[in-house]
Amino acid sequence: MADYSKEEIKRIEQKWQEKWATDGAYKVVNDTSKPKYYALDMFPYPSGAGLHVGHPLGYIASDIVSRYKRIKGFNVLHPMGFDAFGLPAEQYAIQTGQHPRLTTEKNIETYKRQLKQIGFSYDWDREVQTSDPQYYRWTQWIFMQLFNSWYNKNTDSAEPISKLTLEFEKNGNAHINAVVDEAVAAFTGMEWKAKSEADKEAVLQQYRIAYLSETMVNWCAALGTVLSNDEVKDGVSERGGYPVERIKMMQWSMRITAYAERLLKGLDTIDWPEAVKEMQRNWIGKSMGCELTFPIVKGQESGDKSEASEGIKVFTTRIDTVFGVTFLVLAPEHELVDKITTAEQRAKVDEYVSVAKNRSERERMSEVKRVSGAFTGAYAKNPFNNELIPIWIADYVLAGYGTGAVMAVPGHDERDHRFAKHYNLPIVQVVEGPDVIEEAFVSWEAKIINSGFMNGMVVDDAIQAGIDKVEEWKIGKGKINYRMRDAIFGRQRYWGEPFPVYFVNGLPKLVDDKDLPVTLPDIDQYKPTETGEPPLGRAKDWNYKGHSYELTTMPGWAGSSWYWFRYMDPKNENQFVSKEAQQYWKAVDLYIGGSEHATGHLLYSRFWCKVLKDLGHVDSEEPFLKMINQGHIQGVSKFVYRINGTKQFVSAGLRKQYEVTPLNVDINMVENDALDIEAFKNWREDFADATFILEDGRYICGSEVEKMSKSKYNVVNPDDIVSAYGADTLRMYEMFLGPLELSKPWATNGIDGVYKFLRKFWNLFHDANGNVAISNDEPTKEEYKVLHKTLKKIEEDIETFSFNTSVSEFMICCNFLTSAKCNKRAILEPLVIALSPFAPHIAEELWSKLGHSTSILTSKFVSFDPSFLIENSFEYPISINGKVRAKMNFALDMPKEDIEKLVIASEIVQKWAEGKPPKKVIIVPGKIVNVVL
RNA sequence: GCCAAAGUGGCGGAAUUGGUAGACGCGCACGACUCAAAAUCGUGUACCGUAAGGUGUGUGGGUUCGAUUCCCACCUUUGGUACCA
């Protein structure tokens, strides 16, 4: 006697989870003759709140694929681990003094317990934690490789720095074509050899892929650390929403810009959502244009119009509009500002520079449309028409992009137009189109006018002609520009990987390989030191052979930028991954996770993968071949409505009659929109004496779909669902909610349908008394047809990641078999195998009830047989003028003429035709008949 | 502003090489079982209309024998991005 009851579910789920664990059912071995499949979830940061039902969505999907691929004959790598370094544990440490390691360990424990009870097929022996010294020693090792390499543009590859110094000794840097941070001074081999060690290192820092430099950083005072560009949103920190300001600081950076072109091109080779690719393309921000120099002429007051030796270098994508330039604009931080400002204008310019400097990022962003600037008093000469144009400064020009200076063409650029209007600067039309006095006209298709030799050309041709001219005059050249900046790679924080770097006389040195890992020392407090050093400055006796270590730690993305390699060979003590393991597993075949990592993790991972490939450590150019972004599961918040100034609450349907304030109410106190009034009164003290205005005797709550969050009392914990319905029901319901990629609200109400399905499915194997009852009779044709239709659909759906429709198909099949009272082994056995990726526990249990002594994990998915699906007749919908009016059954091989005759003769067509002959009859075999009257 | 995705019953959603719109499930209504309730099972359920019939996939046009599916314009929502020259 065994119903599919709550107790029975609990028993079988625990039984099989234990059995799978003791049998090592999910253990993956590398060396095998089978084809491989690598299915990976984005590993989570273990937060203190634990999992809510939204988190497992993607994990369930990848688990279904993994299990399916496995019974299709693949050797499947499906691991899980933890991105364990991170700010929340450290913030908690600052507040409480508890070591972030303890917090993290505790959270990981909770996560693992929650994950395990959902029945994922992870090989936990391959688990990685980024905060584990045995893991981060390899993060440090990879950092060292990056420090020891440079990007050779000639070979389009990263190369060892030793090769570079060899060349320096021979020929200096004359023949080197490298990606470097700024203009590097030329030197000969002799000069190189004569340099001091410090000078040599200063030069090398300009070449290294991981390098130290003084740069503008996003400083977040509240978090006490710098943040990378992708961690700053709308001028505040992504985590916590604290203000961020731009300051200059000595920092570790990663020369990701060297890979801009490859990161861009590689996007065309990978199967990712177009939206994410587009985000990366925008982030990289490639633009093709022209760099040219406008000579500066001395201030007008001197009357001297002779050219100065210096010029202002600008970058433009619209050299075709160069005849329309009426002024130049420099960023306030531009190095020439000070030099060119005239005495008269000095005060105004200084004031503007200091105001612009102190404006926070936040203010700048929110005041995008506000025009501000100052005139330097200096003039430049337009090399194309020799006109004198004033030089201004304004903060709409960014120091970090292009050359930090623009040639302003107010007629054909909106920002320049706004600026010209505001300061009464001339506006000239050089592109044919509407008048530009009131509004800039921006077009890439029109003809160029008022532009000397460019007149009559279309934009593209004029751009080419302009570049040719600039190069002919040797005042500039065509140039490709990228928006992407090098990535800041240091945090003034404790809970991260220490750098394997120490300093001798201020010069950074790497520790020996054999001394890795450099472990995180214990400290008394997790705050910065009194002197403003990072927390690691508090560590006692922490040094490398008497030399002080780097005190910043690596950012959160360090450990996650290579972890998919570690899973391939997680215990290797000699390498981060062995050549054999890497060549077998290659890259991730399916990566499921959130699109919020588009310009962070997903970009950095591609970057590191390429560097490691260039240096010969791995042989895959791209880490994640296919990616799917799962949508978010949103919470459904419930509201009660308090009449303002009272303790009376009015039911949702009547709230319009009062002035009310909506209050979030715990969703556990609401069933089908009706509030449990007693529970509500007991919830919080101030509600104890609340009164209620009801409708139809019930208090109805309002609803709203919002983010799932504690503060909105709408969090649904998977533990509760598992204990009420079981893991199999949870898994299938999450899939049943809708397409994986879409965001959708969670409503626990609907889960009954999936639960009932599993119970019905269970009942197919049992008689009315709950005893196993399987028949060995030969199934009917109809039963076979339904089975194979289901198998076909499941296979197609899994291959296209359309799991919601698979669940529906299982239901349809089960409904049919239930009404047909079919308990035949020949039907149920293939079906239970097909169900096993979705609901592994019940499938394994029923599999054993079918008499199998080996696990269903070792079974083979039964592919559908098309011969069962062949139909010989079809019930045609008969539509008249496009509206379906009747159905008629015809053999599929019946000639069209015969069908037409029968249709025209039919009662229904006769009725609508009212005696007239039809104008036309369209017959699509196996689809439809349409009669046009 | 720009880029991307999406708008279908009371709700989640299904159907796109153009061919029966609303599969499957929730909810709801009615019925069975029960002293009763819960659970369970059955029937019905896009909308208007007693019916015949009509109307319906964000809005307005178009192509077609036939449009949720293709084309044009617009509206709304969500995500991303933001003075990138």
Coordinates of C-alpha atoms (C1' of nucleotides) in Angstrom, one line a residue, chain B residues 13-80:
Chain B
rG13 C1' 1.1 30.2 -20.7
rA14 C1' 0.4 27.0 -25.9
rA15 C1' 0.3 27.4 -31.3
rU16 C1' 4.9 31.0 -36.1
rU17 C1' 8.7 27.4 -43.3
rG18 C1' 1.2 31.8 -42.8
rG19 C1' -3.4 26.9 -42.4
rU20 C1' -8.8 24.7 -36.6
rA21 C1' -6.3 30.8 -31.7
rG22 C1' -6.6 29.7 -26.3
rA23 C1' -3.1 23.1 -25.8
rC24 C1' -1.6 22.0 -20.6
rG25 C1' -2.3 23.8 -15.7
rC26 C1' -4.3 27.3 -12.0
rG27 C1' -8.8 29.7 -10.7
rC28 C1' -14.0 29.8 -11.0
rA29 C1' -19.0 27.4 -11.6
rC30 C1' -21.9 23.1 -11.2
rG31 C1' -22.3 18.0 -10.0
rA32 C1' -20.7 13.2 -7.3
rC33 C1' -18.8 11.2 -2.6
rU34 C1' -19.6 13.1 2.8
rC35 C1' -23.9 14.3 8.5
rA36 C1' -20.6 18.3 7.1
rA37 C1' -15.9 20.2 5.6
rA38 C1' -11.3 19.1 3.5
rA39 C1' -9.3 15.9 0.1
rU40 C1' -10.6 13.3 -4.3
rC41 C1' -13.3 12.5 -8.9
rG42 C1' -16.5 14.3 -13.1
rU43 C1' -18.6 18.2 -16.4
rG44 C1' -18.2 23.2 -18.1
rU45 C1' -15.3 27.6 -18.7
rA46 C1' -12.2 33.7 -24.5
rC47 C1' -16.0 37.6 -24.9
rC48 C1' -21.2 39.4 -26.5
rG49 C1' -25.9 36.9 -27.4
rU50 C1' -31.7 32.7 -25.1
rA51 C1' -30.3 31.3 -30.0
rA52 C1' -28.9 31.8 -35.1
rG53 C1' -24.8 34.4 -35.2
rG54 C1' -21.1 38.1 -34.2
rU55 C1' -16.4 39.8 -32.1
rG56 C1' -11.6 38.5 -30.7
rU57 C1' -3.9 37.5 -30.1
rG58 C1' -1.5 46.0 -27.6
rU59 C1' -3.5 50.1 -31.6
rG60 C1' -4.2 51.6 -36.8
rG61 C1' -3.2 50.3 -41.7
rG62 C1' -1.3 46.7 -45.6
rU63 C1' -0.1 41.9 -48.3
rU64 C1' -3.0 37.0 -48.7
rC65 C1' -8.1 32.4 -50.3
rG66 C1' -6.4 32.6 -45.2
rA67 C1' -2.2 36.6 -40.5
rU68 C1' -0.9 35.7 -33.2
rU69 C1' 2.8 34.5 -37.3
rC70 C1' 4.9 38.6 -42.9
rC71 C1' 5.3 44.3 -44.0
rC72 C1' 4.6 49.8 -42.4
rA73 C1' 3.4 53.3 -38.5
rC74 C1' 2.3 54.0 -33.5
rC75 C1' 1.4 52.8 -28.1
rU76 C1' 2.8 50.2 -23.6
rU77 C1' 6.0 47.1 -20.5
rU78 C1' 10.6 45.0 -19.1
rG79 C1' 16.0 44.7 -19.4
rG80 C1' 20.5 47.1 -21.0

